[in-house]
mmCIF file with all atom_site columns, C-alpha atoms in Angstrom:
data_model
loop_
_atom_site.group_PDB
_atom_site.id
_atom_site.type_symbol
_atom_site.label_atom_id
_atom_site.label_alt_id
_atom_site.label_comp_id
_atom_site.label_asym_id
_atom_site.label_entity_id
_atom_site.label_seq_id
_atom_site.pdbx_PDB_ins_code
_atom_site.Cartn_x
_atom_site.Cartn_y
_atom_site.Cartn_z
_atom_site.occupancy
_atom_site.B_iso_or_equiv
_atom_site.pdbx_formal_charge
_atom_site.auth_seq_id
_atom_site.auth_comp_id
_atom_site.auth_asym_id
_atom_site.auth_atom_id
_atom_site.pdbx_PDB_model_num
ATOM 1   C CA . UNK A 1 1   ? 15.280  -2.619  -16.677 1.00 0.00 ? 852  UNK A CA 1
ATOM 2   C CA . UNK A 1 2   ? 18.566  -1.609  -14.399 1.00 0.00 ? 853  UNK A CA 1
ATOM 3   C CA . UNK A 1 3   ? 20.600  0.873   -15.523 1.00 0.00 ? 854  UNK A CA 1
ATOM 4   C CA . UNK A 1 4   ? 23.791  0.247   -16.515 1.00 0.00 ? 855  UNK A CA 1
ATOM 5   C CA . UNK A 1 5   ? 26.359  1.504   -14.440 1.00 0.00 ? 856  UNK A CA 1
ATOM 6   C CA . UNK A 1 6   ? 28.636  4.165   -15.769 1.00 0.00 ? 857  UNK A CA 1
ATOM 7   C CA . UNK A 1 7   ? 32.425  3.818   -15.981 1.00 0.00 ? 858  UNK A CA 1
ATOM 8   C CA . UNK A 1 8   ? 35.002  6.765   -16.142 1.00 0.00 ? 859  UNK A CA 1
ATOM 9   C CA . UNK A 1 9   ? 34.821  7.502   -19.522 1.00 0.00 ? 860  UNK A CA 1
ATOM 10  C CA . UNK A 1 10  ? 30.717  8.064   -19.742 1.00 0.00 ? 861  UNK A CA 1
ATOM 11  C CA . UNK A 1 11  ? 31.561  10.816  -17.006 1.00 0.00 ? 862  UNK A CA 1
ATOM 12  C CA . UNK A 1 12  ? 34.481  12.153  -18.842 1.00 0.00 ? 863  UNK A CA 1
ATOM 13  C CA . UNK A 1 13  ? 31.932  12.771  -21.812 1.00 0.00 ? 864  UNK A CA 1
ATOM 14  C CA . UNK A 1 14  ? 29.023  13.871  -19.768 1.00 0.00 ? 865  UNK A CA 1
ATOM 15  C CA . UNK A 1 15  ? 31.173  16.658  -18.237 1.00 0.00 ? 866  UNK A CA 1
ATOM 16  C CA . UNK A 1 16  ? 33.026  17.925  -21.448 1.00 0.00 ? 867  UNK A CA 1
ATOM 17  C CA . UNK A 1 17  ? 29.024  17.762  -23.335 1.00 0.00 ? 868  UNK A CA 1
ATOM 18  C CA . UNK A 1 18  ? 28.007  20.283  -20.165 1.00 0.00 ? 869  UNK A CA 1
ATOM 19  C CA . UNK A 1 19  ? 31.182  22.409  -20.779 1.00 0.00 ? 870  UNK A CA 1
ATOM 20  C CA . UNK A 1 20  ? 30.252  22.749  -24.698 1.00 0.00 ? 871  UNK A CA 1
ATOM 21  C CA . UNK A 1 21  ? 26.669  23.975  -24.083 1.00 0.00 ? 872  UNK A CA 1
ATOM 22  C CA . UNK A 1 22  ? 26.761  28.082  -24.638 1.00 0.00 ? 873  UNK A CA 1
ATOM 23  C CA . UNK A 1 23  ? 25.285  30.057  -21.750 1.00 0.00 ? 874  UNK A CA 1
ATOM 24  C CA . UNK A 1 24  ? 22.751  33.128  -22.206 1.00 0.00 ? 875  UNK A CA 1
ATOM 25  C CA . UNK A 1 25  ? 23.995  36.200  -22.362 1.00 0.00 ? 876  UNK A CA 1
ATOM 26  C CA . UNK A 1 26  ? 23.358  38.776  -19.913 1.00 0.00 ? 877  UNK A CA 1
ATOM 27  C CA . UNK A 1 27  ? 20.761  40.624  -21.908 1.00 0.00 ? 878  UNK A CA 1
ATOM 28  C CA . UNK A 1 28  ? 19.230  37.412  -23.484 1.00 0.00 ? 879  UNK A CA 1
ATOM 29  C CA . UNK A 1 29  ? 18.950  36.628  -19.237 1.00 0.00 ? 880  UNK A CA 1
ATOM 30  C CA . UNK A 1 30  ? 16.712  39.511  -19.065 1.00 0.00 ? 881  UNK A CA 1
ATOM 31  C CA . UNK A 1 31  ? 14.541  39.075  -21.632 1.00 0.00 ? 882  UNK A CA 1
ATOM 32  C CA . UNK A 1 32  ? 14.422  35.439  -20.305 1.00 0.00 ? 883  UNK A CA 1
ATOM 33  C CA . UNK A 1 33  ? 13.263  36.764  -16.651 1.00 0.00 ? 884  UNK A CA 1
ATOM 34  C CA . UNK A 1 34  ? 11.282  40.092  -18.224 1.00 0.00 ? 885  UNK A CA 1
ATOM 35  C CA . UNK A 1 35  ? 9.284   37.385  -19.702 1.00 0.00 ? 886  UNK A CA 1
ATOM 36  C CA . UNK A 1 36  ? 8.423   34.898  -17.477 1.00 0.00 ? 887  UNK A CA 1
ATOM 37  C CA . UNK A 1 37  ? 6.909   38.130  -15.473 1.00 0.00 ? 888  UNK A CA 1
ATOM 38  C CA . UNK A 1 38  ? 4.631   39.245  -18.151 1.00 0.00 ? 889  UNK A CA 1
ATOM 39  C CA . UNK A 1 39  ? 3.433   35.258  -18.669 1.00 0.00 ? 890  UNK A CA 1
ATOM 40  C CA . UNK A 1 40  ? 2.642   35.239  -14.752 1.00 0.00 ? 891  UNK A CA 1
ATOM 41  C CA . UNK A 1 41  ? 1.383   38.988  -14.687 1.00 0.00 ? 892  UNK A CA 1
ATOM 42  C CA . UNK A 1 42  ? -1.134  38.318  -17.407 1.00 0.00 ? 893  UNK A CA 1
ATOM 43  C CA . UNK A 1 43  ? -2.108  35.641  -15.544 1.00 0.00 ? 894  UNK A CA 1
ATOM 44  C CA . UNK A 1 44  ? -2.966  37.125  -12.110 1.00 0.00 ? 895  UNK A CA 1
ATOM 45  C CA . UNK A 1 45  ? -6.897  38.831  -12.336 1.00 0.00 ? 896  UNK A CA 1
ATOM 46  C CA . UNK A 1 46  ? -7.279  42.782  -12.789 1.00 0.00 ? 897  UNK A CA 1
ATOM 47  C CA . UNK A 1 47  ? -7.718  44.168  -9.204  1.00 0.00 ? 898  UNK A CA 1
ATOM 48  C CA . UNK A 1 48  ? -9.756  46.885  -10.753 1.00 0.00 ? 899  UNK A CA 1
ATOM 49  C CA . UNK A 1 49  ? -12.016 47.063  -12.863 1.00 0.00 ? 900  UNK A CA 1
ATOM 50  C CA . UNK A 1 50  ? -13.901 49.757  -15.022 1.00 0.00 ? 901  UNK A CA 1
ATOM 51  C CA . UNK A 1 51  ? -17.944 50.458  -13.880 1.00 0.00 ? 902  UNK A CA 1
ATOM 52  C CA . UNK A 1 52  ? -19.018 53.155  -15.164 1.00 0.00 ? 903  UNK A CA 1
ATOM 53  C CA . UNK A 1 53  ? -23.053 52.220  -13.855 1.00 0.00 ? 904  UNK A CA 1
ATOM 54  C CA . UNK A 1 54  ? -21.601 51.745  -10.606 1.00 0.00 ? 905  UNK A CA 1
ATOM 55  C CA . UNK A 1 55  ? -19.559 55.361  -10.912 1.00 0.00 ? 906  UNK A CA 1
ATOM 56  C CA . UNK A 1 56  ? -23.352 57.012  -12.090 1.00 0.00 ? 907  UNK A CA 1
ATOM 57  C CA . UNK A 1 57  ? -25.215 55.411  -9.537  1.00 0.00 ? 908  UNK A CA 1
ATOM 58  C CA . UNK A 1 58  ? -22.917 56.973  -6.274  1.00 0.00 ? 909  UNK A CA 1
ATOM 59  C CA . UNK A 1 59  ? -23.199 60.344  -8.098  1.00 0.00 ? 910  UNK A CA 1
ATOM 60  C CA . UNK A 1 60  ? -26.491 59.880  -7.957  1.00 0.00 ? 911  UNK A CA 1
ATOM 61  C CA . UNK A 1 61  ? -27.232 58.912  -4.203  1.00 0.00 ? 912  UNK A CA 1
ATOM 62  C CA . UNK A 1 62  ? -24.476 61.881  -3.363  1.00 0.00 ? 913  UNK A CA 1
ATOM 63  C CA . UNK A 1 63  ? -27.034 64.125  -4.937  1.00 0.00 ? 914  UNK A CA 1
ATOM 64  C CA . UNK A 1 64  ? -30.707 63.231  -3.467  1.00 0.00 ? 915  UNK A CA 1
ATOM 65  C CA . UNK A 1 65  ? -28.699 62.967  0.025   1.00 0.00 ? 916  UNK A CA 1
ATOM 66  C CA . UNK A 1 66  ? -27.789 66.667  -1.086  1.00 0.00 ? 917  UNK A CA 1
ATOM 67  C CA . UNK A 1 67  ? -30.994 67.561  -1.840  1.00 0.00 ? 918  UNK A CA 1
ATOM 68  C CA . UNK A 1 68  ? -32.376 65.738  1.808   1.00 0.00 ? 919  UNK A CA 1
ATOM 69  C CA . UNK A 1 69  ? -30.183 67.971  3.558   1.00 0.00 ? 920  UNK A CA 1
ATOM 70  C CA . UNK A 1 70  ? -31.454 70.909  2.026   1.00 0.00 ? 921  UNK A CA 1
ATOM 71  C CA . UNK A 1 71  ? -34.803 70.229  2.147   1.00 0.00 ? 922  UNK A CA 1
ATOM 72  C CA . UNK A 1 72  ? -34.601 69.147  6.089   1.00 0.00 ? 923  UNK A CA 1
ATOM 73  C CA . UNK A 1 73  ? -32.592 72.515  6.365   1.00 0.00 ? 924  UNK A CA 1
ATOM 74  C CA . UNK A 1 74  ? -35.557 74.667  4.701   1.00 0.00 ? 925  UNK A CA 1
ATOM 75  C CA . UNK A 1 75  ? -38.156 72.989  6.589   1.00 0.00 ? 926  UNK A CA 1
ATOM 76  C CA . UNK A 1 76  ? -36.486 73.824  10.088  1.00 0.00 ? 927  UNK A CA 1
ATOM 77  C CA . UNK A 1 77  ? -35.728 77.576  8.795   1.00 0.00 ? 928  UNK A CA 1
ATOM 78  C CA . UNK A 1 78  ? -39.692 77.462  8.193   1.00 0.00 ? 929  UNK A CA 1
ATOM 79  C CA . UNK A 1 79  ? -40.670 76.063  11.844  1.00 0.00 ? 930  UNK A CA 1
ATOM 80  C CA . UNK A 1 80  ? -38.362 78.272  13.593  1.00 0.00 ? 931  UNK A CA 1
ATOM 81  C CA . UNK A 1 81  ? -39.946 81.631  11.591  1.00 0.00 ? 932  UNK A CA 1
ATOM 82  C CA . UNK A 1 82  ? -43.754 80.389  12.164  1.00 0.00 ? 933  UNK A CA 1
ATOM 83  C CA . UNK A 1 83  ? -43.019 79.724  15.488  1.00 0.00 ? 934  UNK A CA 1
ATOM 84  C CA . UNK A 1 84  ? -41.208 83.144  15.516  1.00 0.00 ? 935  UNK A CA 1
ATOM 85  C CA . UNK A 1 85  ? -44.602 84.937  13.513  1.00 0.00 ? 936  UNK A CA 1
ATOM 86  C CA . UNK A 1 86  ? -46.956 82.853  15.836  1.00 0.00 ? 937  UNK A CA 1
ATOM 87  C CA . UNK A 1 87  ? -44.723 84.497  19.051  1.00 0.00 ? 938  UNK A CA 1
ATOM 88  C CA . UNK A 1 88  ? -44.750 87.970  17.745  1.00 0.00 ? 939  UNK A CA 1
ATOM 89  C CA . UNK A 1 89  ? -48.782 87.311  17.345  1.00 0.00 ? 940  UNK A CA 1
ATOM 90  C CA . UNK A 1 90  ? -49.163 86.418  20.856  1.00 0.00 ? 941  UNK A CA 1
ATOM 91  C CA . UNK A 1 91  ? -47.408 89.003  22.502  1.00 0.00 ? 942  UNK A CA 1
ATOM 92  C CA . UNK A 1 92  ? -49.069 91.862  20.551  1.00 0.00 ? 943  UNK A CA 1
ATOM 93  C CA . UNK A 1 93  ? -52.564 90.150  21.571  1.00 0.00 ? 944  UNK A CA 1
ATOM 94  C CA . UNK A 1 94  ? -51.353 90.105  25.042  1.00 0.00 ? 945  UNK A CA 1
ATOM 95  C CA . UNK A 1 95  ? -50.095 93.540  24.766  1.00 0.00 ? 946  UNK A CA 1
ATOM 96  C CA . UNK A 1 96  ? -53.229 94.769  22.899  1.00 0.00 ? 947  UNK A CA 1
ATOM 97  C CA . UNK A 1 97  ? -55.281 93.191  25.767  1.00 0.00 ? 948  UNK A CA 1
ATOM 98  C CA . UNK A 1 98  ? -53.673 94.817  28.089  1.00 0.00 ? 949  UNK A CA 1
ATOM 99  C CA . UNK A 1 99  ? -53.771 98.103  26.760  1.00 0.00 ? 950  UNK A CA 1
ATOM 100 C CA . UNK A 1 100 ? -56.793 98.416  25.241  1.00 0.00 ? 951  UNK A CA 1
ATOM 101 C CA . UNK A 1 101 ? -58.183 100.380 28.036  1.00 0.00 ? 952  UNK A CA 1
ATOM 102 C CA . UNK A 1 102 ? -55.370 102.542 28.694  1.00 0.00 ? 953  UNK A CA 1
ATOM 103 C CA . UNK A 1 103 ? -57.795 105.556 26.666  1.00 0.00 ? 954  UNK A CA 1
ATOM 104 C CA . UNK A 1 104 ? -60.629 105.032 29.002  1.00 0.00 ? 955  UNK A CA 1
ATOM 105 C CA . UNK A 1 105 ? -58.359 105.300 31.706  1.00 0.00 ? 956  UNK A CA 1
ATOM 106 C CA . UNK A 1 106 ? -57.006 108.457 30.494  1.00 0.00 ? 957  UNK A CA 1
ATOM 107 C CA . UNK A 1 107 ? -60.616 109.679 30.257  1.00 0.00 ? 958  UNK A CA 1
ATOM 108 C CA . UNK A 1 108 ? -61.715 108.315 33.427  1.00 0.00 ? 959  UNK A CA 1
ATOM 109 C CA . UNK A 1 109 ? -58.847 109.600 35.463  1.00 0.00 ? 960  UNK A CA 1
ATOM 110 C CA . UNK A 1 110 ? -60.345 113.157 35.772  1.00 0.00 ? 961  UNK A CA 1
ATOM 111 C CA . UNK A 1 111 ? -63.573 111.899 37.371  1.00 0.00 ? 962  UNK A CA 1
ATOM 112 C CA . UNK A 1 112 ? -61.244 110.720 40.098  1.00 0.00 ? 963  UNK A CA 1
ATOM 113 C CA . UNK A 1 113 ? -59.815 113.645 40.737  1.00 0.00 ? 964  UNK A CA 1
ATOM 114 C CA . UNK A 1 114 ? -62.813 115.146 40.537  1.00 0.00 ? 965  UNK A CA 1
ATOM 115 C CA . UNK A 1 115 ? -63.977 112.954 43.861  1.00 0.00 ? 966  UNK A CA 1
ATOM 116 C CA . UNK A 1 116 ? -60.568 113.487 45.738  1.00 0.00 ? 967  UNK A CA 1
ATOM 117 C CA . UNK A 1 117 ? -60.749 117.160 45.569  1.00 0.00 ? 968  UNK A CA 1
ATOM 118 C CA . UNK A 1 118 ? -65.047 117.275 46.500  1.00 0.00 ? 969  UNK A CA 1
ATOM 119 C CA . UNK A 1 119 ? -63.858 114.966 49.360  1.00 0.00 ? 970  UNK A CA 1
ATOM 120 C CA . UNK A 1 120 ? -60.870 117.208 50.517  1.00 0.00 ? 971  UNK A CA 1
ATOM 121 C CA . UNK A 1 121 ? -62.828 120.436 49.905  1.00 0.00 ? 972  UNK A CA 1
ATOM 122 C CA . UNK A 1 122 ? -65.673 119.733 52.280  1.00 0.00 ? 973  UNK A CA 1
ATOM 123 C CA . UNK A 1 123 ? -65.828 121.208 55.155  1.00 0.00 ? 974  UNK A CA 1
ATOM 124 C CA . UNK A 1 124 ? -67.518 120.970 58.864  1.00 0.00 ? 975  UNK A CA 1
ATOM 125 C CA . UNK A 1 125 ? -70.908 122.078 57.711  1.00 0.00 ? 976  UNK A CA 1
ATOM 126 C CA . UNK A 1 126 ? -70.953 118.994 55.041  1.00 0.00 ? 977  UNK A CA 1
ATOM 127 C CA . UNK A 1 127 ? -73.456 116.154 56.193  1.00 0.00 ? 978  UNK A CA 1
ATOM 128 C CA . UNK A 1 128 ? -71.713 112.829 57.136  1.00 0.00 ? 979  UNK A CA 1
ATOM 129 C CA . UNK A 1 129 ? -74.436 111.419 54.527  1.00 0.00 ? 980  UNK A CA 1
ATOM 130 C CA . UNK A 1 130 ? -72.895 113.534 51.768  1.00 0.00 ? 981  UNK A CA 1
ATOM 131 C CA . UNK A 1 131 ? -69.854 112.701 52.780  1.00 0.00 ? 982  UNK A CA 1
ATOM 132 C CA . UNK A 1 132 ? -69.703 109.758 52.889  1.00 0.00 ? 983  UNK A CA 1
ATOM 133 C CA . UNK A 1 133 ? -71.445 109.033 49.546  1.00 0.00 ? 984  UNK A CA 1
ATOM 134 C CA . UNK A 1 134 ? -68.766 110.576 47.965  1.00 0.00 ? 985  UNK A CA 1
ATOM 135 C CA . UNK A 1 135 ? -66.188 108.715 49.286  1.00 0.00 ? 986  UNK A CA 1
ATOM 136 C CA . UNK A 1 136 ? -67.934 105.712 49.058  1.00 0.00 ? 987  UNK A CA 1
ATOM 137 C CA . UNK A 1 137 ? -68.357 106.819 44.855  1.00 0.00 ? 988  UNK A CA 1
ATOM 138 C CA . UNK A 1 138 ? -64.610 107.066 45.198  1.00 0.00 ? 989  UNK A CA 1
ATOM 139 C CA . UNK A 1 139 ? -63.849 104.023 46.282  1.00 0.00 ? 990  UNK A CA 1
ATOM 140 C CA . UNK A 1 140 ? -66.029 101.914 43.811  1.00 0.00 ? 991  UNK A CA 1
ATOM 141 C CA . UNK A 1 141 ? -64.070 104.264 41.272  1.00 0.00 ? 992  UNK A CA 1
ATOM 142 C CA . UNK A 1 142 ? -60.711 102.877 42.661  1.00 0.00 ? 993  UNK A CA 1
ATOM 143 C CA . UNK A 1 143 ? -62.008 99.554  42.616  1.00 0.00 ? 994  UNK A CA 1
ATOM 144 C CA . UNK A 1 144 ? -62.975 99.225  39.016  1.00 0.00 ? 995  UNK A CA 1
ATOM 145 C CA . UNK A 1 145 ? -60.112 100.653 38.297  1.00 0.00 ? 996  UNK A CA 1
ATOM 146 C CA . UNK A 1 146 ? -57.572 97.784  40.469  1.00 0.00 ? 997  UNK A CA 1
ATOM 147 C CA . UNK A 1 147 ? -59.656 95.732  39.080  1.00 0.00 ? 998  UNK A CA 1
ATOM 148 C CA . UNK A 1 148 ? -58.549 95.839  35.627  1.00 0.00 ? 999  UNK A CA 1
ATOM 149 C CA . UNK A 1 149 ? -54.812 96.493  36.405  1.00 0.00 ? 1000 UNK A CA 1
ATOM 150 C CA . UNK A 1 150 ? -54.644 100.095 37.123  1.00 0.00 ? 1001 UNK A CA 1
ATOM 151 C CA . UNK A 1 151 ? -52.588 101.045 39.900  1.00 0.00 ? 1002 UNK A CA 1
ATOM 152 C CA . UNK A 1 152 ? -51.942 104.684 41.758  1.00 0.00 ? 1003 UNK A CA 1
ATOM 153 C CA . UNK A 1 153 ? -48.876 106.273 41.951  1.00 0.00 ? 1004 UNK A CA 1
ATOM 154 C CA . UNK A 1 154 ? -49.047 108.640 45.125  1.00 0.00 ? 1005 UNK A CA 1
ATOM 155 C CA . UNK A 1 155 ? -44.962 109.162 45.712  1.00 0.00 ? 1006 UNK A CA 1
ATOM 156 C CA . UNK A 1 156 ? -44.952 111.525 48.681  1.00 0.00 ? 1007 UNK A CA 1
ATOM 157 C CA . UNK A 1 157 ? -41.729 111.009 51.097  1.00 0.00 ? 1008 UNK A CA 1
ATOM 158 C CA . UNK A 1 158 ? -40.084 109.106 48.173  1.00 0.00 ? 1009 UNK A CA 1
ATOM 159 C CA . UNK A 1 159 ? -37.095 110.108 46.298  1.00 0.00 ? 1010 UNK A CA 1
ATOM 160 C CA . UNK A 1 160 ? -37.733 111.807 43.002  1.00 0.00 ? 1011 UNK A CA 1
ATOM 161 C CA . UNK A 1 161 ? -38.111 109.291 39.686  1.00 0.00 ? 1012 UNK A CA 1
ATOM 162 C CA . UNK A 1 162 ? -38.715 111.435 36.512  1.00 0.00 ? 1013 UNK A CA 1
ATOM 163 C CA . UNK A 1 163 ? -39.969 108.155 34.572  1.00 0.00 ? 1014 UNK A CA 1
ATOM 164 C CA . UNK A 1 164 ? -43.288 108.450 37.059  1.00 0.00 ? 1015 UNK A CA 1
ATOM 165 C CA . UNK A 1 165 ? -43.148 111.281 38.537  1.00 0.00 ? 1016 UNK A CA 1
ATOM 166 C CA . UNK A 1 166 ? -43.219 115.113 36.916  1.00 0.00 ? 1017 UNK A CA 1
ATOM 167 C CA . UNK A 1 167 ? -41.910 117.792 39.052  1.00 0.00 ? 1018 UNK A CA 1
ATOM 168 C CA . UNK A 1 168 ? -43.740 121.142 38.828  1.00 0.00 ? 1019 UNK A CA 1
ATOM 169 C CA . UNK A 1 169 ? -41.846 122.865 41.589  1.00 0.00 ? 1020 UNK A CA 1
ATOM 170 C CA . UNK A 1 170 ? -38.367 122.992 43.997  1.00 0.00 ? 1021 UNK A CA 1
ATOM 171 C CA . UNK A 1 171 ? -38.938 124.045 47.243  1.00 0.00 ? 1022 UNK A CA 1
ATOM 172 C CA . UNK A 1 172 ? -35.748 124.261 49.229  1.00 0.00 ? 1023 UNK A CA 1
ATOM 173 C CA . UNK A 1 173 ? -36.508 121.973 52.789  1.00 0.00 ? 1024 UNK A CA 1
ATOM 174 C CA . UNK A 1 174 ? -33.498 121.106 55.512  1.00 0.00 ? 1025 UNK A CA 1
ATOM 175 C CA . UNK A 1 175 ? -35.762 118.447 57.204  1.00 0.00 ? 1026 UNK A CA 1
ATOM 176 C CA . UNK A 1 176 ? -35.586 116.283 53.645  1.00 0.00 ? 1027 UNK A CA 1
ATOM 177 C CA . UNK A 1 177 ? -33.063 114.740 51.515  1.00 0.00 ? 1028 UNK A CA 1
ATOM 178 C CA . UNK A 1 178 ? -32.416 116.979 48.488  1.00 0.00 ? 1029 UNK A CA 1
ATOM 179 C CA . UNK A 1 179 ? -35.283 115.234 45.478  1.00 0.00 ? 1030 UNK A CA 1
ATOM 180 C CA . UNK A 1 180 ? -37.593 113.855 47.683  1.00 0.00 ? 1031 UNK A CA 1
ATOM 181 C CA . UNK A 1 181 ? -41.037 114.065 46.502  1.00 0.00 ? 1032 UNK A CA 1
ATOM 182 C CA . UNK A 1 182 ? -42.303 117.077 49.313  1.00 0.00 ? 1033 UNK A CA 1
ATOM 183 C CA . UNK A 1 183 ? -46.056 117.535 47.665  1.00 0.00 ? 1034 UNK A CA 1
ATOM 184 C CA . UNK A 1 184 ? -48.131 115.271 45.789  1.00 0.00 ? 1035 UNK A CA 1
ATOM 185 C CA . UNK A 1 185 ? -50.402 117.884 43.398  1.00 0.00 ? 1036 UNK A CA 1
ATOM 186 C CA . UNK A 1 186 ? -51.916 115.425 41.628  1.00 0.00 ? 1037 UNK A CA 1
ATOM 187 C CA . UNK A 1 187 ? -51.772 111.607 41.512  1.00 0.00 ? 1038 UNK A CA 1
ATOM 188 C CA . UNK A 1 188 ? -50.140 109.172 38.534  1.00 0.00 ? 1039 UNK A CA 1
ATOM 189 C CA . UNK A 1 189 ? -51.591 105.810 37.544  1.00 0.00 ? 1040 UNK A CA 1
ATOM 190 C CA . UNK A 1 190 ? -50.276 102.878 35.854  1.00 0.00 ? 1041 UNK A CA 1
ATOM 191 C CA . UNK A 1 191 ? -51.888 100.309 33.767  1.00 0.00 ? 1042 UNK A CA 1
ATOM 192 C CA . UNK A 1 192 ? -50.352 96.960  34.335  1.00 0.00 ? 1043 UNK A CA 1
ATOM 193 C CA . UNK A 1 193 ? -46.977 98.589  34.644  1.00 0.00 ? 1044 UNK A CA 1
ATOM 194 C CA . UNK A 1 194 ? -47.244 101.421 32.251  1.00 0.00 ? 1045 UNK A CA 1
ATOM 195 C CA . UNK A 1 195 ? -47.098 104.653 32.896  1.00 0.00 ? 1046 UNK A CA 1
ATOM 196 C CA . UNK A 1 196 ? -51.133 106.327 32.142  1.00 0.00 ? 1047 UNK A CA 1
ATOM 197 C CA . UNK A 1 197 ? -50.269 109.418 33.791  1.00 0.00 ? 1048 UNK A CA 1
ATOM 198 C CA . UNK A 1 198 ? -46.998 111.050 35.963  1.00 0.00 ? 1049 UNK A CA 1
ATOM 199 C CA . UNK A 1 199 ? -47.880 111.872 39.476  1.00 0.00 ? 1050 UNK A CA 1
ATOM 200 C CA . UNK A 1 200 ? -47.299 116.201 39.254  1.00 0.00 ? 1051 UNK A CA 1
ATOM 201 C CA . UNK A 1 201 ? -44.868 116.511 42.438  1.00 0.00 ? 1052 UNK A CA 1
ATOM 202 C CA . UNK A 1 202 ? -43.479 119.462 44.873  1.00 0.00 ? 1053 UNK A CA 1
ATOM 203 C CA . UNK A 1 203 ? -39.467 118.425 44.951  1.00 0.00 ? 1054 UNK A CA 1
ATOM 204 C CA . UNK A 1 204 ? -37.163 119.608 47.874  1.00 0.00 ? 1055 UNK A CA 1
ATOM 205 C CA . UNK A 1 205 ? -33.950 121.181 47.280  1.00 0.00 ? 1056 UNK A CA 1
ATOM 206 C CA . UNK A 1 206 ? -30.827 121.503 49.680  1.00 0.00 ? 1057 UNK A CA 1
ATOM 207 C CA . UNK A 1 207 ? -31.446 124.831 51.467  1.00 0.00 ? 1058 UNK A CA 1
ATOM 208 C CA . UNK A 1 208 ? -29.504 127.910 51.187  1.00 0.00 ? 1059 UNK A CA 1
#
């Protein structure tokens, strides 16, 4: 059905009807708007949300990765110290192997000398057979003894070294440099680098 049209007068009444209506006051405006907030608040979802399982469960993982850490730490500190004890076991085997005969050397040593000083103290009336025996006995006896790592120390000419050589005289001497070994008395050894015995020396002095 058309609508009717309207003349002046419906207009007139339409406008004086708006007029008439009250408008909200300023605080009723805020309740209005403080409102319609709430209504759409309460209707957007919680963004969080309470789990306590979830909470127990992190605490959880936190602490056996805790615990994995320390465990992986102790087992390392335990490697590195066997490996340290099974070192220190090595080296005193090695150094117990190569040692072990440094007694017999000591108690060999004057059989040596022994031989050096028949050799030197024989004199033209000595047989070549004799002599030579003994010399050849000295040699096996310096053999054996190269042979299992023990090596002479027979410093004459060379400068003076107190860690392998013992001096048991000065003798003043212008035709060598002032602690020069002058005199070998009686020779040192070594076994495998250690000192078994200091060579006994003659030292020169500056003269005068």
């Amino acid at each position: 059905m058309a609508k009717e049209p309207q003349t002046p007068l419906d207009d007139e009444l339409a406008r004086r009807e708006e007029e008439a209506r009250p408008e909200p006051m300023e605080g009723e405006l805020d309740d209005v708007i403080m409102a319609d907030d709430e209504a759409v608040a309460s209707e957007e979802p919680a963004l969080e949300s309470d789990n306590p399982e979830a909470d127990m469960l992190a605490a959880q993982v936190e602490e056996l990765e805790q615990s994995l850490a320390e465990a992986k730490d102790q087992a390392l500190r335990a490697a590195a110290e066997a490996q340290n004890v099974r070192r220190r076991a090595e080296q005193e085997a090695e150094k117990a192997r190569k040692f072990a005969l440094e007694r017999f050397v000591k108690e060999l040593l004057p059989v040596v000398d022994s031989l050096e000083k028949a050799l030197d103290a024989m004199g033209e009336d000595a047989s070549d057979v004799h002599r030579e025996g003994v010399a050849m006995t000295l040699k096996m006896q310096h053999d054996v003894l190269a042979k299992f790592g023990v090596e002479m120390v027979e410093p004459a000419g060379e400068p003076f070294d107190p860690q392998f050589h013992e001096a048991m005289a000065m003798v003043p001497n212008p035709e060598l440099e002032p602690n020069s070994v002058m005199e070998v008395i009686q020779k040192g050894y070594l076994l495998n680098g250690r000192l078994v015995r200091p060579a006994m020396v003659v030292v020169s002095q500056a003269a005068g």
